Short mmCIF file of C-alpha atoms and ligand atoms in Angstrom, two decimals:
data_model
loop_
_atom_site.label_atom_id
_atom_site.label_comp_id
_atom_site.label_asym_id
_atom_site.label_seq_id
_atom_site.Cartn_x
_atom_site.Cartn_y
_atom_site.Cartn_z
CA UNK A 1 -36.31 68.88 96.88
CA UNK A 2 -33.83 68.14 94.09
CA UNK A 3 -31.59 70.64 92.33
CA UNK A 4 -34.05 72.03 89.83
CA UNK A 5 -31.60 72.91 87.07
CA UNK A 6 -30.13 69.41 87.20
CA UNK A 7 -33.52 67.68 87.19
CA UNK A 8 -34.25 69.66 84.06
CA UNK A 9 -30.92 68.70 82.55
CA UNK A 10 -31.48 65.04 83.35
CA UNK A 11 -34.89 65.07 81.71
CA UNK A 12 -33.90 66.74 78.48
CA UNK A 13 -33.28 64.00 75.96
CA UNK A 14 -30.38 64.59 73.62
CA UNK A 15 -31.71 65.09 70.11
CA UNK A 16 -28.76 63.13 68.69
CA UNK A 17 -29.52 60.18 70.98
CA UNK A 18 -33.17 60.32 70.01
CA UNK A 19 -32.31 60.14 66.31
CA UNK A 20 -29.90 57.29 67.07
CA UNK A 21 -32.66 55.40 68.97
CA UNK A 22 -35.08 56.01 66.11
CA UNK A 23 -32.42 54.56 63.77
CA UNK A 24 -32.15 51.39 65.87
CA UNK A 25 -35.92 50.97 65.82
CA UNK A 26 -36.03 51.52 62.07
CA UNK A 27 -33.17 49.04 61.52
CA UNK A 28 -35.16 46.37 63.39
CA UNK A 29 -38.14 47.10 61.11
CA UNK A 30 -36.52 47.27 57.65
CA UNK A 31 -33.00 45.87 58.09
CA UNK A 32 -29.81 47.65 59.13
CA UNK A 33 -28.54 47.88 55.55
CA UNK A 34 -31.55 50.02 54.57
CA UNK A 35 -31.09 52.70 57.23
CA UNK A 36 -28.39 55.34 56.73
CA UNK A 37 -27.56 56.57 60.20
CA UNK A 38 -25.26 59.62 60.16
CA UNK A 39 -26.26 60.86 63.60
CA UNK A 40 -23.60 59.91 66.08
CA UNK A 41 -19.91 60.84 66.47
CA UNK A 42 -18.64 57.49 67.66
CA UNK A 43 -15.35 56.51 65.97
CA UNK A 44 -15.93 53.77 63.38
CA UNK A 45 -12.32 52.61 63.11
CA UNK A 46 -10.94 50.34 65.83
CA UNK A 47 -8.25 51.40 68.27
CA UNK A 48 -4.79 50.60 66.85
CA UNK A 49 -3.34 47.14 67.53
CA UNK A 50 -0.77 48.76 69.82
CA UNK A 51 -3.58 49.57 72.28
CA UNK A 52 -4.64 45.92 72.55
CA UNK A 53 -1.01 44.85 72.78
CA UNK A 54 -0.41 47.39 75.56
CA UNK A 55 -3.43 46.15 77.54
CA UNK A 56 -2.32 42.51 77.23
CA UNK A 57 1.22 43.40 78.21
CA UNK A 58 0.04 45.41 81.22
CA UNK A 59 -2.31 42.68 82.42
CA UNK A 60 0.38 40.02 82.06
CA UNK A 61 3.46 41.89 83.21
CA UNK A 62 2.57 44.95 85.29
CA UNK A 63 2.02 44.66 89.03
CA UNK A 64 -1.73 44.06 89.33
CA UNK A 65 -2.21 46.05 92.53
CA UNK A 66 -0.52 49.10 90.98
CA UNK A 67 -2.28 48.61 87.64
CA UNK A 68 -5.73 48.74 89.19
CA UNK A 69 -4.86 50.98 92.13
CA UNK A 70 -5.31 54.71 92.56
CA UNK A 71 -2.70 56.89 90.91
CA UNK A 72 -1.87 60.30 92.31
CA UNK A 73 -4.80 62.66 91.69
CA UNK A 74 -3.08 64.55 88.85
CA UNK A 75 -2.04 61.28 87.21
CA UNK A 76 0.94 58.95 87.40
CA UNK A 77 4.21 60.92 87.35
CA UNK A 78 5.84 58.65 84.75
CA UNK A 79 2.83 58.93 82.45
CA UNK A 80 2.80 62.71 82.76
CA UNK A 81 6.55 62.83 82.04
CA UNK A 82 6.05 60.77 78.87
CA UNK A 83 3.23 63.06 77.72
CA UNK A 84 5.19 66.24 78.53
CA UNK A 85 8.23 64.97 76.58
CA UNK A 86 6.05 64.00 73.65
CA UNK A 87 4.37 67.42 73.49
CA UNK A 88 7.70 69.24 73.86
CA UNK A 89 9.28 67.26 71.01
CA UNK A 90 6.31 67.67 68.75
CA UNK A 91 5.46 71.32 69.38
CA UNK A 92 8.72 72.74 70.66
CA UNK A 93 7.25 73.71 74.03
CA UNK A 94 8.64 73.59 77.57
CA UNK A 95 5.90 71.77 79.42
CA UNK A 96 6.76 70.03 82.68
CA UNK A 97 4.99 66.95 84.06
CA UNK A 98 3.48 69.25 86.70
CA UNK A 99 1.73 71.24 83.99
CA UNK A 100 -0.28 68.14 83.07
CA UNK A 101 -3.37 66.79 84.79
CA UNK A 102 -4.79 63.45 83.61
CA UNK A 103 -8.57 63.40 83.05
CA UNK A 104 -11.46 61.22 81.94
CA UNK A 105 -11.54 62.72 78.41
CA UNK A 106 -12.26 66.17 77.01
CA UNK A 107 -15.65 66.46 78.74
CA UNK A 108 -14.04 66.25 82.16
CA UNK A 109 -11.03 68.34 81.05
CA UNK A 110 -13.41 71.15 80.08
CA UNK A 111 -15.59 70.81 83.18
CA UNK A 112 -12.53 70.89 85.43
CA UNK A 113 -11.02 73.93 83.68
CA UNK A 114 -14.33 75.81 83.70
CA UNK A 115 -14.71 75.13 87.43
CA UNK A 116 -11.11 76.20 88.03
CA UNK A 117 -11.47 79.59 86.34
CA UNK A 118 -15.12 80.63 85.98
CA UNK A 119 -17.15 82.31 88.67
CA UNK A 120 -20.78 83.43 88.79
CA UNK A 121 -21.62 86.01 86.11
CA UNK A 122 -18.27 85.59 84.31
CA UNK A 123 -18.64 85.20 80.57
CA UNK A 124 -17.29 82.44 78.36
CA UNK A 125 -17.17 83.09 74.61
CA UNK A 126 -17.76 80.28 72.11
CA UNK A 127 -18.05 80.48 68.33
CA UNK A 128 -20.94 79.11 66.32
CA UNK A 129 -21.33 76.29 65.58
CA UNK A 130 -20.24 75.02 68.99
CA UNK A 131 -20.49 71.73 70.88
CA UNK A 132 -23.74 72.14 72.80
CA UNK A 133 -22.40 70.46 75.94
CA UNK A 134 -20.26 73.54 76.71
CA UNK A 135 -23.32 75.12 78.35
CA UNK A 136 -23.80 71.99 80.45
CA UNK A 137 -20.13 71.85 81.49
CA UNK A 138 -20.40 75.50 82.61
CA UNK A 139 -23.71 75.02 84.41
CA UNK A 140 -22.44 74.69 88.00
CA UNK A 141 -20.09 77.66 87.77
CA UNK A 142 -22.93 80.16 87.29
CA UNK A 143 -21.01 81.69 84.38
CA UNK A 144 -22.70 82.71 81.16
CA UNK A 145 -22.09 81.24 77.71
CA UNK A 146 -21.81 83.93 75.02
CA UNK A 147 -22.09 82.63 71.45
CA UNK A 148 -20.36 84.68 68.76
CA UNK A 149 -21.63 84.12 65.25
CA UNK A 150 -18.92 82.91 62.87
CA UNK A 151 -18.53 84.13 59.30
CA UNK A 152 -21.26 82.95 56.96
CA UNK A 153 -20.36 79.96 54.81
CA UNK A 154 -16.68 79.61 55.90
CA UNK A 155 -17.41 79.38 59.64
CA UNK A 156 -14.10 81.07 60.36
CA UNK A 157 -13.99 83.58 63.25
CA UNK A 158 -15.68 86.90 62.56
CA UNK A 159 -13.08 89.15 64.20
CA UNK A 160 -15.42 92.13 64.44
CA UNK A 161 -18.12 90.09 66.16
CA UNK A 162 -15.48 88.56 68.43
CA UNK A 163 -14.12 91.96 69.48
CA UNK A 164 -17.63 93.29 70.10
CA UNK A 165 -18.44 90.34 72.40
CA UNK A 166 -15.44 90.83 74.71
CA UNK A 167 -16.09 92.93 77.80
CA UNK A 168 -14.79 93.17 81.36
CA UNK A 169 -16.76 90.06 82.36
CA UNK A 170 -15.09 87.91 79.70
CA UNK A 171 -13.00 85.31 81.46
CA UNK A 172 -12.58 82.58 78.85
CA UNK A 173 -12.73 81.90 75.14
CA UNK A 174 -13.22 78.35 73.88
CA UNK A 175 -11.62 77.25 70.63
CA UNK A 176 -12.52 73.90 69.09
CA UNK A 177 -10.40 73.30 66.01
CA UNK A 178 -10.89 70.94 64.18
CA UNK A 179 -14.48 71.74 64.94
CA UNK A 180 -17.48 69.63 65.80
CA UNK A 181 -19.77 70.05 63.86
CA UNK A 182 -18.26 72.10 60.98
CA UNK A 183 -14.92 70.29 60.47
CA UNK A 184 -13.29 73.73 60.12
CA UNK A 185 -9.66 74.16 61.22
CA UNK A 186 -8.46 77.63 62.23
CA UNK A 187 -5.37 78.81 60.37
CA UNK A 188 -2.22 80.20 62.02
CA UNK A 189 -3.27 83.61 60.77
CA UNK A 190 -6.68 83.39 62.45
CA UNK A 191 -5.13 82.19 65.71
CA UNK A 192 -2.58 85.01 65.67
CA UNK A 193 -5.29 87.62 65.14
CA UNK A 194 -7.39 86.16 67.96
CA UNK A 195 -4.45 86.07 70.35
CA UNK A 196 -3.38 89.64 69.52
CA UNK A 197 -6.91 90.82 70.26
CA UNK A 198 -7.06 88.89 73.53
CA UNK A 199 -3.73 90.29 74.71
CA UNK A 200 -5.00 93.80 73.97
CA UNK A 201 -8.21 93.13 75.91
CA UNK A 202 -6.35 91.57 78.84
CA UNK A 203 -4.37 94.79 79.12
CA UNK A 204 -7.47 96.95 78.78
CA UNK A 205 -9.40 95.11 81.51
CA UNK A 206 -6.43 94.29 83.73
CA UNK A 207 -7.20 90.58 84.16
CA UNK A 208 -6.47 87.38 82.26
CA UNK A 209 -8.79 86.15 79.56
CA UNK A 210 -8.11 82.44 79.25
CA UNK A 211 -8.04 80.48 76.03
CA UNK A 212 -9.51 77.03 76.53
CA UNK A 213 -8.72 74.83 73.58
CA UNK A 214 -10.94 71.78 73.19
CA UNK A 215 -8.88 69.27 71.20
CA UNK A 216 -10.45 65.83 70.86
CA UNK A 217 -10.07 66.11 67.06
CA UNK A 218 -6.48 67.44 66.91
CA UNK A 219 -5.18 64.29 65.19
CA UNK A 220 -8.09 64.03 62.75
CA UNK A 221 -6.92 66.28 59.93
CA UNK A 222 -6.61 65.36 56.29
CA UNK A 223 -4.18 66.59 53.67
CA UNK A 224 -1.32 68.69 55.01
CA UNK A 225 -3.24 70.86 57.39
CA UNK A 226 -1.46 72.35 60.40
CA UNK A 227 -3.36 72.71 63.64
CA UNK A 228 -1.52 75.44 65.58
CA UNK A 229 -0.52 74.50 69.14
CA UNK A 230 -2.04 77.32 71.13
CA UNK A 231 0.43 77.35 74.00
CA UNK A 232 2.94 78.67 71.42
CA UNK A 233 0.66 81.59 70.59
CA UNK A 234 -0.94 82.66 73.86
CA UNK A 235 0.32 82.38 77.44
CA UNK A 236 -3.01 82.09 79.28
CA UNK A 237 -3.97 78.80 77.63
CA UNK A 238 -5.47 75.57 78.92
CA UNK A 239 -5.32 72.64 76.49
CA UNK A 240 -8.14 70.11 76.93
CA UNK A 241 -7.00 66.98 75.10
CA UNK A 242 -8.64 63.58 74.73
CA UNK A 243 -7.82 60.17 73.27
CA UNK A 244 -11.50 59.44 72.53
CA UNK A 245 -11.15 60.03 68.80
CA UNK A 246 -7.35 60.02 68.36
CA UNK A 247 -7.07 56.41 69.57
CA UNK A 248 -10.76 55.44 69.14
CA UNK A 249 -11.20 55.03 72.91
CA UNK A 250 -14.30 57.11 73.72
CA UNK A 251 -15.70 54.63 76.22
CA UNK A 252 -12.47 54.33 78.19
CA UNK A 253 -12.51 57.99 79.24
CA UNK A 254 -8.93 59.19 79.07
CA UNK A 255 -7.37 62.56 78.28
CA UNK A 256 -5.51 65.38 79.96
CA UNK A 257 -5.28 69.12 80.63
CA UNK A 258 -2.13 71.13 79.95
CA UNK A 259 -1.81 74.31 82.00
CA UNK A 260 0.57 76.52 80.05
CA UNK A 261 3.76 77.04 82.06
CA UNK A 262 3.77 80.62 80.74
CA UNK A 263 0.40 81.43 82.29
CA UNK A 264 0.22 84.13 84.95
CA UNK A 265 0.62 82.40 88.33
CA UNK A 266 0.87 79.04 86.57
CA UNK A 267 1.39 77.24 89.90
CA UNK A 268 -1.92 78.53 91.24
CA UNK A 269 -3.63 77.78 87.93
CA UNK A 270 -2.46 74.16 88.17
CA UNK A 271 -3.55 74.03 91.83
CA UNK A 272 -7.00 75.33 90.80
CA UNK A 273 -7.23 72.53 88.20
CA UNK A 274 -6.24 69.93 90.81
CA UNK A 275 -8.72 71.49 93.26
CA UNK A 276 -11.53 71.46 90.71
CA UNK A 277 -10.85 67.82 89.83
CA UNK A 278 -10.98 67.01 93.53
CA UNK A 279 -14.13 69.04 94.20
CA UNK A 280 -15.86 67.35 91.27
CA UNK A 281 -14.95 63.93 92.65
CA UNK A 282 -12.76 62.70 89.82
CA UNK A 283 -10.15 61.16 92.20
CA UNK A 284 -7.89 60.08 89.30
CA UNK A 285 -8.17 59.07 85.66
CA UNK A 286 -8.25 55.36 84.83
CA UNK A 287 -4.98 53.90 86.09
CA UNK A 288 -4.77 51.22 83.41
CA UNK A 289 -5.53 53.62 80.54
CA UNK A 290 -2.98 56.13 81.78
CA UNK A 291 -0.42 53.34 81.30
CA UNK A 292 -1.87 52.41 77.91
CA UNK A 293 -1.36 56.01 76.80
CA UNK A 294 2.23 55.91 78.03
CA UNK A 295 2.87 52.90 75.78
CA UNK A 296 0.94 54.24 72.76
CA UNK A 297 2.01 57.87 72.96
CA UNK A 298 3.03 58.00 69.27
CA UNK A 299 -0.01 56.24 67.82
CA UNK A 300 -3.22 57.32 66.19
CA UNK A 301 -6.17 55.28 64.95
CA UNK A 302 -6.18 54.73 61.18
CA UNK A 303 -7.83 57.95 60.06
CA UNK A 304 -7.36 57.23 56.33
CA UNK A 305 -10.90 55.79 56.26
CA UNK A 306 -12.33 59.11 57.46
CA UNK A 307 -10.50 60.88 54.64
CA UNK A 308 -11.97 58.48 52.07
CA UNK A 309 -15.42 59.10 53.61
CA UNK A 310 -14.92 62.87 53.67
CA UNK A 311 -13.97 63.01 50.01
CA UNK A 312 -16.75 60.67 48.90
CA UNK A 313 -19.44 62.54 50.76
CA UNK A 314 -18.24 66.08 50.09
CA UNK A 315 -17.64 65.55 46.37
CA UNK A 316 -20.94 63.79 45.75
CA UNK A 317 -23.10 66.04 47.87
CA UNK A 318 -21.73 69.26 46.40
CA UNK A 319 -22.29 67.82 42.92
CA UNK A 320 -25.90 67.09 43.85
CA UNK A 321 -26.42 70.74 44.77
CA UNK A 322 -25.89 70.64 48.55
CA UNK A 323 -24.06 73.60 50.05
CA UNK A 324 -21.36 72.09 52.29
CA UNK A 325 -18.58 73.54 54.43
CA UNK A 326 -15.30 71.90 53.33
CA UNK A 327 -14.11 69.97 56.39
CA UNK A 328 -10.34 69.97 56.87
CA UNK A 329 -10.70 67.85 59.97
CA UNK A 330 -12.88 65.96 62.48
CA UNK A 331 -15.43 63.55 60.95
CA UNK A 332 -18.45 65.72 60.27
CA UNK A 333 -19.88 67.35 57.17
CA UNK A 334 -21.82 70.54 57.84
CA UNK A 335 -24.53 71.08 55.26
CA UNK A 336 -27.02 73.87 54.65
CA UNK A 337 -30.54 72.53 55.00
CA UNK A 338 -32.44 72.77 51.76
CA UNK A 339 -35.59 74.78 52.43
CA UNK A 340 -33.72 76.47 55.32
CA UNK A 341 -35.59 74.75 58.17
CA UNK A 342 -33.18 72.10 59.46
CA UNK A 343 -35.81 70.16 61.42
CA UNK A 344 -38.12 69.99 58.43
CA UNK A 345 -35.19 68.97 56.23
CA UNK A 346 -34.18 66.18 58.63
CA UNK A 347 -37.78 64.92 58.74
CA UNK A 348 -37.79 64.80 54.94
CA UNK A 349 -34.43 63.02 55.00
CA UNK A 350 -36.00 60.37 57.23
CA UNK A 351 -38.46 59.57 54.44
CA UNK A 352 -35.37 58.43 52.50
CA UNK A 353 -34.02 56.59 55.59
CA UNK A 354 -31.29 59.22 56.03
CA UNK A 355 -30.68 60.13 59.67
CA UNK A 356 -29.10 63.58 59.97
CA UNK A 357 -28.83 65.96 62.93
CA UNK A 358 -30.33 69.48 62.86
CA UNK A 359 -27.64 71.92 64.01
CA UNK A 360 -29.90 74.29 65.94
CA UNK A 361 -28.46 73.07 69.23
CA UNK A 362 -24.96 73.96 67.93
CA UNK A 363 -26.13 77.57 67.60
CA UNK A 364 -26.56 77.41 63.82
CA UNK A 365 -30.20 77.00 62.77
CA UNK A 366 -30.62 76.11 59.11
CA UNK A 367 -27.73 73.62 59.03
CA UNK A 368 -27.45 69.89 59.57
CA UNK A 369 -24.55 67.72 60.71
CA UNK A 370 -23.65 64.51 58.94
CA UNK A 371 -21.26 62.25 60.90
CA UNK A 372 -19.11 60.36 58.43
CA UNK A 373 -17.46 58.12 61.00
CA UNK A 374 -19.34 55.21 59.41
CA UNK A 375 -18.46 52.35 57.07
CA UNK A 376 -17.62 53.69 53.59
CA UNK A 377 -20.23 51.32 52.14
CA UNK A 378 -22.94 53.10 54.10
CA UNK A 379 -22.03 56.33 52.32
CA UNK A 380 -21.94 54.61 48.90
CA UNK A 381 -25.35 53.03 49.56
CA UNK A 382 -26.80 56.29 50.87
CA UNK A 383 -25.84 58.44 47.84
CA UNK A 384 -29.03 57.64 45.83
CA UNK A 385 -31.10 58.63 48.89
CA UNK A 386 -29.20 61.95 49.18
CA UNK A 387 -29.86 62.50 45.46
CA UNK A 388 -33.60 61.86 45.83
CA UNK A 389 -33.72 64.19 48.83
CA UNK A 390 -32.03 66.98 46.85
CA UNK A 391 -34.33 66.40 43.88
CA UNK A 392 -37.38 66.68 46.11
CA UNK A 393 -36.31 70.31 46.73
CA UNK A 394 -35.38 71.07 43.15
CA UNK A 395 -38.82 70.42 41.68
N1 PLP B 1 -15.62 68.40 72.71
C1 PLP B 1 -16.12 68.12 71.50
C2 PLP B 1 -16.11 69.20 70.47
C3 PLP B 1 -16.64 66.86 71.20
O1 PLP B 1 -17.13 66.61 69.99
C4 PLP B 1 -16.63 65.87 72.22
C5 PLP B 1 -17.18 64.54 71.96
O2 PLP B 1 -17.70 64.21 70.94
C6 PLP B 1 -16.10 66.20 73.47
C7 PLP B 1 -15.61 67.47 73.68
C8 PLP B 1 -16.05 65.21 74.57
O3 PLP B 1 -15.11 64.25 74.26
P1 PLP B 1 -14.60 63.14 75.29
O4 PLP B 1 -15.15 61.83 74.81
O5 PLP B 1 -13.13 63.16 75.19
O6 PLP B 1 -15.10 63.52 76.63
#
């Protein structure tokens, strides 16, 4: 009677949510300060003051009917012009407002792009570890997710494995850099190699292979790390951007898609994005938050706290004997499970009130994800528990 695959999807509980719920229960039992919940990727720093100021200004001074009314489906023209100008100044591109489509965050950006380009039996390549929702976002297209194993330990792209996975059915390749859950950022060199290979394969198969770049963590990089802007490296690129983490606005649902102006038949590609947004019932992205973005285009949440957390956690855990991937960006530490079974390791961690996420659902069994978008004090307080956990494996 109901769509079977969706009933199934609706019934599967997210493991991360389950751990989070367990954490809430445990906090009620023994006190919040005694539970070290590293499960969820919800920004822990507030949105910048400029966001609140923009909201107040809009409510007080912007025409109320327009503020809360529909915008055009692809987003308000002035907002898209501001975003296009900002991107062009920052990345030296030539994006026009009509290459931009406003969305309800990266999840909808990805779902819209997948629906615009993927058909039944097409293949979409992702690299391990990958955000497990990609499979869900692809679900209604009938396309197949193909996971390519990344290099051991570094989690950079294994070019040989990548090349072997591409075939005539390959229609898209998803890049998520900085990565959830590894924190890895792909270098310019890696991106260039990937793009050279894709151009060669496009020629060989005689059809485009699209790069879909999932960028909710673009602004979350520490030290002087460059995150290459893919439109400058590869013509057939869709950028899926979001303000969820950049401005700490995950609940407000705002982001955008850029359709590269250099893409083959870019006008049709943009029309397909608009059509997919329409077919999926998105209507338009939040009118008020589109205007907030216009006013806060230059701002980012204060990510210095994440850097402090990254350094504290990485330095201490590696000293304790944990094998960790050095995260250049995002707010996750990716750690090899001691004893190799991530579920068993996470159960043991619970005995020390540490809530970690097994990374099996990211396509990397044997690893766990630690979200460090928490108060720094939580990390300081949790260090003895991490030490005891490590010692329990060293006996
Ligand atoms: N892609 C990745 C890799 C993510 O980690 C997330 C959210 O955590 C999303 C997409 C979805 O983000 P949004 O809140 O912008 O929909």
